[in-house]
Every structure is written in C-alpha cells, then in structure tokens.
Short mmCIF file of C-alpha atoms in Angstrom, two decimals:
data_model
loop_
_atom_site.label_atom_id
_atom_site.label_comp_id
_atom_site.label_asym_id
_atom_site.label_seq_id
_atom_site.Cartn_x
_atom_site.Cartn_y
_atom_site.Cartn_z
CA MET L 19 83.45 88.38 54.15
CA LEU L 20 80.56 87.74 56.53
CA SER L 21 80.47 84.03 55.76
CA SER L 22 80.02 82.99 59.39
CA GLY L 23 76.95 85.17 59.93
CA ARG L 24 78.55 87.58 62.42
CA ARG L 25 81.83 89.52 62.48
CA SER L 26 82.92 92.62 64.38
CA GLY L 27 79.43 92.99 65.88
CA VAL L 28 77.73 93.43 62.48
CA SER L 29 74.74 91.33 61.53
CA PRO L 30 74.26 90.55 57.82
CA GLN L 31 70.51 90.50 58.39
CA ASN L 32 70.60 93.97 59.92
CA THR L 33 70.72 95.81 56.64
CA ARG L 34 68.04 98.37 57.42
CA SER L 35 69.26 101.50 59.15
CA PRO L 36 68.32 105.16 59.46
CA VAL L 37 71.76 105.95 58.05
CA LYS L 38 72.13 107.23 54.48
CA GLY L 39 74.97 109.17 52.93
CA GLY L 40 76.68 109.75 56.29
CA ARG L 41 73.64 111.56 57.73
CA VAL L 42 70.93 110.00 59.83
CA GLY L 43 67.29 110.79 59.23
CA ALA L 44 64.05 109.38 60.60
CA PRO L 45 64.19 105.61 61.23
CA GLY L 46 63.28 103.57 58.17
CA ARG L 47 63.81 106.33 55.59
CA GLY L 48 67.19 105.14 54.33
CA GLU L 49 69.18 101.97 54.02
CA VAL L 50 72.83 101.03 54.26
CA SER L 51 74.39 97.73 53.18
CA LEU L 52 76.57 96.02 55.76
CA GLY L 53 77.75 93.33 53.32
CA ILE L 54 81.56 93.26 53.67
CA VAL L 55 83.92 93.94 56.54
CA SER L 56 87.67 94.14 55.92
CA PRO L 57 89.55 91.46 57.88
CA ALA L 58 91.31 92.76 60.96
CA PRO L 59 95.12 92.72 60.95
CA ARG L 60 96.75 89.89 62.86
CA SER L 61 98.04 90.75 66.29
CA SER L 62 100.02 88.97 68.98
CA LEU L 63 97.75 90.53 71.61
CA PRO L 64 94.97 88.41 73.12
CA VAL L 65 91.54 88.72 71.50
CA ASP L 66 89.12 90.88 73.44
CA PRO L 67 86.13 88.62 74.20
CA ARG L 68 83.74 91.52 74.73
CA PRO L 69 81.56 92.47 71.73
CA PRO L 70 82.15 95.91 70.28
CA ALA L 71 79.61 98.69 70.70
CA LEU L 72 79.75 99.41 66.98
CA ASP L 73 77.01 97.89 64.85
CA ARG L 74 78.35 99.01 61.44
CA PRO L 75 81.51 98.39 59.36
CA THR L 76 84.48 100.41 60.56
CA THR L 77 85.04 101.56 56.97
CA ALA L 78 81.56 103.15 56.68
CA PRO L 79 81.11 106.94 56.78
CA ILE L 80 80.62 108.34 60.26
CA PRO L 81 76.94 109.30 60.49
CA PHE L 82 75.89 112.73 61.77
CA LEU L 83 72.56 113.28 63.45
CA ASP L 84 71.40 116.89 63.26
CA GLY L 85 68.62 118.33 65.41
CA ALA L 86 65.87 117.19 63.04
CA ALA L 87 67.22 113.64 62.88
CA LEU L 88 67.57 113.47 66.68
CA SER L 89 64.00 114.71 67.13
CA ALA L 90 62.81 112.04 64.68
CA LEU L 91 64.15 109.32 67.02
CA GLY L 92 61.16 109.86 69.29
CA ILE L 93 63.10 110.32 72.53
CA THR L 94 60.64 111.50 75.20
CA ALA L 95 61.27 113.39 78.42
CA ALA L 96 60.62 110.20 80.35
CA ASP L 97 63.16 108.37 78.16
CA ALA L 98 65.78 111.06 78.86
CA VAL L 99 65.22 110.91 82.63
CA ALA L 100 65.47 107.09 82.60
CA ALA L 101 68.73 107.30 80.61
CA ILE L 102 70.23 109.82 83.06
CA GLU L 103 69.28 107.72 86.07
CA ARG L 104 70.74 104.68 84.32
CA VAL L 105 74.19 106.25 83.84
CA ILE L 106 74.17 107.63 87.38
CA ARG L 107 73.64 104.11 88.69
CA GLN L 108 76.33 102.84 86.30
CA ARG L 109 78.81 105.33 87.70
CA ALA L 110 77.95 104.24 91.24
CA ALA L 111 78.59 100.64 90.14
CA GLY L 112 81.90 101.58 88.54
CA THR L 113 80.81 101.00 84.93
CA ALA L 114 80.57 104.67 83.92
CA GLN L 115 82.88 107.64 84.48
CA SER L 116 82.74 111.39 83.95
CA ALA L 117 85.22 114.25 84.19
CA ALA L 118 84.63 117.79 85.30
CA LYS L 119 83.96 120.00 82.31
CA ALA L 120 86.94 121.95 80.92
CA VAL L 121 86.42 125.62 80.11
CA MET L 122 88.47 128.30 78.37
CA LEU L 123 87.50 131.98 78.38
CA PRO L 124 89.32 133.93 75.65
CA PRO L 125 89.43 137.71 76.23
CA ASP L 126 87.17 138.33 73.22
CA GLY L 127 84.09 137.08 75.11
CA ARG L 128 83.86 133.54 73.78
CA TYR L 129 83.14 130.55 76.03
CA LEU L 130 84.88 127.34 74.98
CA MET L 131 83.81 124.14 76.77
CA ALA L 132 84.48 120.42 76.56
CA ALA L 133 82.84 117.59 78.54
CA LEU L 134 83.89 113.94 78.74
CA ALA L 135 82.14 110.77 79.96
CA ALA L 136 82.20 107.06 79.20
CA THR L 137 80.19 103.90 79.95
CA ASP L 138 80.95 100.17 79.69
CA GLU L 139 77.29 99.28 78.98
CA PRO L 140 77.43 99.74 76.00
CA PRO L 141 81.15 100.61 75.72
CA LEU L 142 81.00 104.21 74.46
CA LEU L 143 83.13 107.31 75.04
CA VAL L 144 81.26 110.60 74.59
CA THR L 145 82.85 114.04 74.30
CA LYS L 146 80.98 117.30 73.78
CA SER L 147 82.77 120.37 72.47
CA VAL L 148 80.84 123.67 72.46
CA VAL L 149 81.59 127.26 71.52
CA LEU L 150 79.48 130.16 72.79
CA ASN L 151 80.12 133.29 70.76
CA PRO L 152 78.01 136.39 71.47
CA ARG L 153 78.86 137.67 67.96
CA ASN L 154 77.29 134.69 66.21
CA PRO L 155 73.72 136.05 66.08
CA ALA L 156 74.98 138.97 63.99
CA ARG L 157 76.30 136.36 61.56
CA ARG L 158 72.89 134.64 61.61
CA LEU L 159 74.43 131.69 63.40
CA PRO L 160 73.42 130.09 66.73
CA GLN L 161 75.04 131.76 69.72
CA VAL L 162 75.95 128.29 70.99
CA ASP L 163 77.05 125.51 68.66
CA GLY L 164 79.17 122.35 68.80
CA VAL L 165 79.29 118.63 68.30
CA VAL L 166 79.07 115.48 70.39
CA THR L 167 81.52 112.77 69.34
CA VAL L 168 80.77 109.13 70.16
CA LEU L 169 83.57 106.54 70.06
CA ASP L 170 83.65 102.83 70.75
CA ALA L 171 85.28 102.91 74.18
CA GLU L 172 87.03 99.55 73.66
CA ARG L 173 88.52 100.15 70.23
CA GLY L 174 88.46 103.89 69.74
CA THR L 175 86.45 103.51 66.56
CA PRO L 176 84.20 106.51 65.70
CA VAL L 177 80.52 105.60 65.98
CA MET L 178 78.53 108.78 65.45
CA LEU L 179 78.46 112.58 65.55
CA LEU L 180 75.54 114.35 67.17
CA ASP L 181 74.27 117.97 67.17
CA ALA L 182 75.42 119.41 70.50
CA LYS L 183 72.63 122.01 70.52
CA TRP L 184 69.91 119.35 70.63
CA ILE L 185 71.75 117.13 73.11
CA THR L 186 72.43 120.08 75.44
CA ALA L 187 68.88 121.39 75.34
CA VAL L 188 67.26 118.04 76.00
CA ARG L 189 69.75 116.80 78.61
CA THR L 190 69.65 120.06 80.58
CA ALA L 191 65.87 119.92 80.87
CA ALA L 192 66.06 116.21 81.69
CA LEU L 193 68.54 116.90 84.51
CA SER L 194 66.09 119.42 85.99
CA LEU L 195 63.21 116.97 85.58
CA THR L 196 65.17 114.20 87.28
CA ALA L 197 65.82 116.44 90.26
CA ALA L 198 62.19 117.57 90.35
CA ARG L 199 61.02 113.95 90.68
CA HIS L 200 62.81 113.81 94.02
CA LEU L 201 62.50 117.40 95.25
CA ALA L 202 59.23 118.88 93.96
CA ARG L 203 56.00 119.01 95.92
CA ALA L 204 53.42 116.53 94.74
CA ASP L 205 50.91 119.32 94.14
CA SER L 206 53.26 121.79 92.41
CA ALA L 207 51.49 123.39 89.46
CA VAL L 208 53.50 126.50 88.51
CA ILE L 209 56.76 126.87 86.62
CA ALA L 210 58.51 130.14 85.87
CA PHE L 211 61.32 130.99 83.45
CA ALA L 212 63.77 133.87 83.43
CA GLY L 213 64.02 134.48 79.68
CA CYS L 214 62.52 132.63 76.74
CA GLY L 215 65.48 131.07 74.95
CA VAL L 216 66.37 127.47 74.08
CA GLN L 217 66.59 126.32 77.68
CA ALA L 218 63.25 127.83 78.64
CA ARG L 219 61.60 126.14 75.67
CA SER L 220 63.27 122.76 76.28
CA HIS L 221 62.40 122.87 79.99
CA LEU L 222 58.80 123.77 79.23
CA ALA L 223 58.51 120.88 76.76
CA ALA L 224 60.07 118.40 79.23
CA PHE L 225 58.01 119.40 82.27
CA ALA L 226 54.77 119.73 80.27
CA ALA L 227 55.29 116.15 79.05
CA VAL L 228 55.59 114.70 82.53
CA THR L 229 54.21 117.02 85.21
CA ASP L 230 53.48 120.68 85.98
CA LEU L 231 56.54 123.02 87.68
CA ALA L 232 60.73 125.91 88.88
CA ALA L 233 62.13 129.16 90.27
CA PRO L 234 64.02 132.27 89.22
CA TRP L 235 67.75 132.75 89.95
CA HIS L 236 68.95 135.07 92.66
CA ARG L 237 72.20 133.90 94.30
CA ALA L 238 71.59 135.45 97.73
CA SER L 239 68.11 133.94 97.98
CA PHE L 240 69.39 130.37 98.20
CA ALA L 241 70.50 130.85 101.83
CA ALA L 242 66.82 131.09 102.74
CA LEU L 243 66.00 127.65 101.28
CA ASP L 244 65.81 124.50 103.40
CA ARG L 245 67.85 122.42 100.96
CA VAL L 246 69.82 123.08 97.80
CA VAL L 247 71.07 120.24 95.58
CA ILE L 248 73.60 120.58 92.74
CA ASP L 249 74.33 118.27 89.79
CA ASP L 250 77.74 116.89 90.87
CA LEU L 251 79.76 117.51 94.04
CA ALA L 252 83.05 116.34 92.50
CA GLN L 253 82.71 118.65 89.49
CA GLU L 254 81.78 121.63 91.68
CA ALA L 255 84.80 121.01 93.92
CA ALA L 256 87.03 121.29 90.82
CA MET L 257 85.55 124.62 89.71
CA PRO L 258 87.50 127.80 90.68
CA ASN L 259 84.29 129.88 90.86
CA LYS L 260 81.62 128.21 92.93
CA LEU L 261 77.94 128.32 91.99
CA LEU L 262 76.93 128.70 95.64
CA ALA L 263 78.51 128.87 99.07
CA PRO L 264 79.47 125.25 99.90
CA GLU L 265 77.69 125.37 103.23
CA VAL L 266 74.28 125.74 101.59
CA VAL L 267 74.70 122.66 99.36
CA ALA L 268 73.06 119.54 100.78
CA GLY L 269 74.19 117.06 98.11
CA ASP L 270 73.99 116.22 94.43
CA LEU L 271 71.76 114.56 91.86
CA SER L 272 73.55 111.22 92.14
CA GLY L 273 72.75 111.16 95.86
CA LEU L 274 69.04 111.66 95.08
CA VAL L 275 68.89 109.01 92.38
CA LEU L 276 70.86 106.46 94.42
CA GLY L 277 68.84 107.09 97.57
CA GLU L 278 71.82 108.31 99.53
CA LEU L 279 70.30 111.80 99.89
CA PRO L 280 66.62 112.00 100.99
CA GLY L 281 64.20 113.64 98.59
CA ARG L 282 61.59 116.13 99.70
CA GLY L 283 61.08 116.01 103.48
CA GLY L 284 57.65 117.58 103.57
CA ALA L 285 55.18 119.81 101.83
CA GLY L 286 56.56 122.94 103.51
CA GLU L 287 60.22 122.30 102.67
CA ARG L 288 61.77 124.82 100.27
CA THR L 289 64.19 123.13 97.86
CA ALA L 290 66.20 124.07 94.78
CA PHE L 291 68.29 122.31 92.12
CA VAL L 292 71.17 124.46 90.90
CA PHE L 293 73.56 123.13 88.27
CA ARG L 294 76.17 123.91 85.62
CA GLY L 295 75.49 120.93 83.36
CA HIS L 296 76.88 117.42 83.76
CA ALA L 297 78.78 115.23 81.32
CA LEU L 298 76.79 112.20 82.52
CA GLY L 299 73.70 113.86 81.04
CA ASP L 300 75.42 114.27 77.67
CA LEU L 301 76.54 110.64 77.89
CA ALA L 302 73.02 109.43 78.67
CA LEU L 303 71.41 111.25 75.73
CA ALA L 304 74.18 110.33 73.31
CA VAL L 305 73.96 106.63 74.17
CA LEU L 306 70.16 106.74 73.93
CA ALA L 307 70.38 108.41 70.51
CA CYS L 308 72.88 105.81 69.25
CA GLU L 309 70.67 103.00 70.51
CA ARG L 310 67.53 104.49 68.90
CA ALA L 311 69.40 104.99 65.63
CA GLY L 312 70.28 101.28 65.67
CA LEU L 313 74.06 101.86 65.54
CA VAL L 314 74.94 100.35 68.94
CA ARG L 315 73.56 97.53 71.01
CA SER L 316 71.38 98.61 73.92
CA GLY L 317 73.02 98.65 77.32
CA ALA L 318 69.72 99.00 79.16
CA SER L 319 68.69 96.37 81.64
CA ASP L 320 65.55 95.62 83.59
CA ASP L 321 67.17 96.11 87.03
#
C-alpha cells in the first residue's frame, strides 16, 4: 500500500493521466488510479538509490500511443529539435548511447529494421522495429509500419509503446531541421521535395513551423558541394553500403550540435545534410512523448 506517500516512483496524488484502457489519448481525457502497488520481493542485492523512470504501477497495462494520441501531446518542431540536441549532448557526456541500426533484406523485397538507444536522464531504453513492405498498399495498409518500445533502463520494466510511423516522420524532419539551424543560409527561403509522401509532408510541417528551406538527391552532385554532413559517423562506418564517398563527408550532426564542427562558413558556401536516420532521434522523440504523457519524470535541465 502507498501508506508512506511514495513508493516505486508513483505519487498517490498523481491520479490524473492521459492513460485509459491501455491506450493514451489527449491529456486530461482519461484517468487511471495509482492506488496500490504490489510489494517488491525481498532481495539480498543492495537497493538501487536512483528513482525509477516509471511513474505508474508495474502491474498496470502498457499504454500505447497511436499517431492521433502522439499528435495530441502538442510536441512542436522546436520541441523535437531541442530534444534531439539534448540527447546528443547526453551522449557526449556519457549519459546516452546508441547503436547502429540493424537491417535485414529478405529476397521478397521487404526491409526489416531495428534501432536501439538509451539514456540515463531519465533512465529509458528505446527500441524501434519497422517493416517496409511494398505489397502493403495493395492490402490497404501503410507501406511502412512498426512500433517503438520504451523500457525503464534500470529495471527493464515496460513503460510505453509508441506508433513508429509518427515517431519516424517527426524525428526525421527534426533531424533535418537541427542540421539546417547550423548549415542553412540566414536568408534561405526555398525548400524543394522529391516526392510528396510522409517525409515530404513532415518536413514541410517542421520547416514551415520554424523557418523557410532543402535540395534534391543526386549522388554524384555532392562532390561539387563545399561541405557535406551526415547524421552519425560511427553508424556510417558500420554500414556495408556507404551513403557517400567518405572523402566528401566533413562530419556529423553531433559535431555541429556540440560545436566541434563549424556551421556555415559564409553565404556562398554550398552545404548538404545527408542521412539514413539515427536512433538518437527516435530516443529523443520517445522520451519527449513519455514525458508529455506524464508517464516518466522529465530528464530535461536548464543547462
């Protein structure tokens, strides 16, 4: 019982939550009672003094946030950029980690991908599993679908499941926007998209919310640019098929955010940000969604 007022990171006063029936909707629309927590089994191991990330009973249903519920959290493009820069700085400080994405390519044309990242502030482990199947549209299903799983990184307790389509769309645009803050000309006013799918729409929404900008893809053309930046040097080194010739890559997004790689050098400099997608971006958006949903304590700081 919660007789002492706090146990396992759960507050008896914190009985309002956007969680209802295992699904999360707009904040304030549903309620869940946090009245009783089962006592933990006795152990000879020392007690971990750090508070858990989880802000709900471990016996409660695992909430799932679909795209509508995630949109209802009110996460802006500026919020997403700030979250990405936060986890980049955490990784530089040794309090966040990410692994190169793992990919399988079955002979039937599917693309199977998994990404993994974790942070200590708050202690969360985030994995994203995605399937791209070109036959899905004929089934009236999204061509790309999957789920983001969030665990308490200290205890392994499930915290939340998130729609991977929404997380991927928003984080990809936010990665581009983060790079543009360092590489774009101050007077840039044009953005172009090759295609009009999910990524084009998410990029348009993100850039329209913050500034005005991008460039079409042609692999050979990158040699004519002054500087090309990718999302993560370590991940690119682990990939068998390189995005670009290594000699044209000046650095990565972490270098820009941490100030180790200079941003735009002048109005006439031609720059590009080319990337595969980064697990740190998935981590940033997943943590932000969990914080906004009120299921974990915020790891944000003022520094």
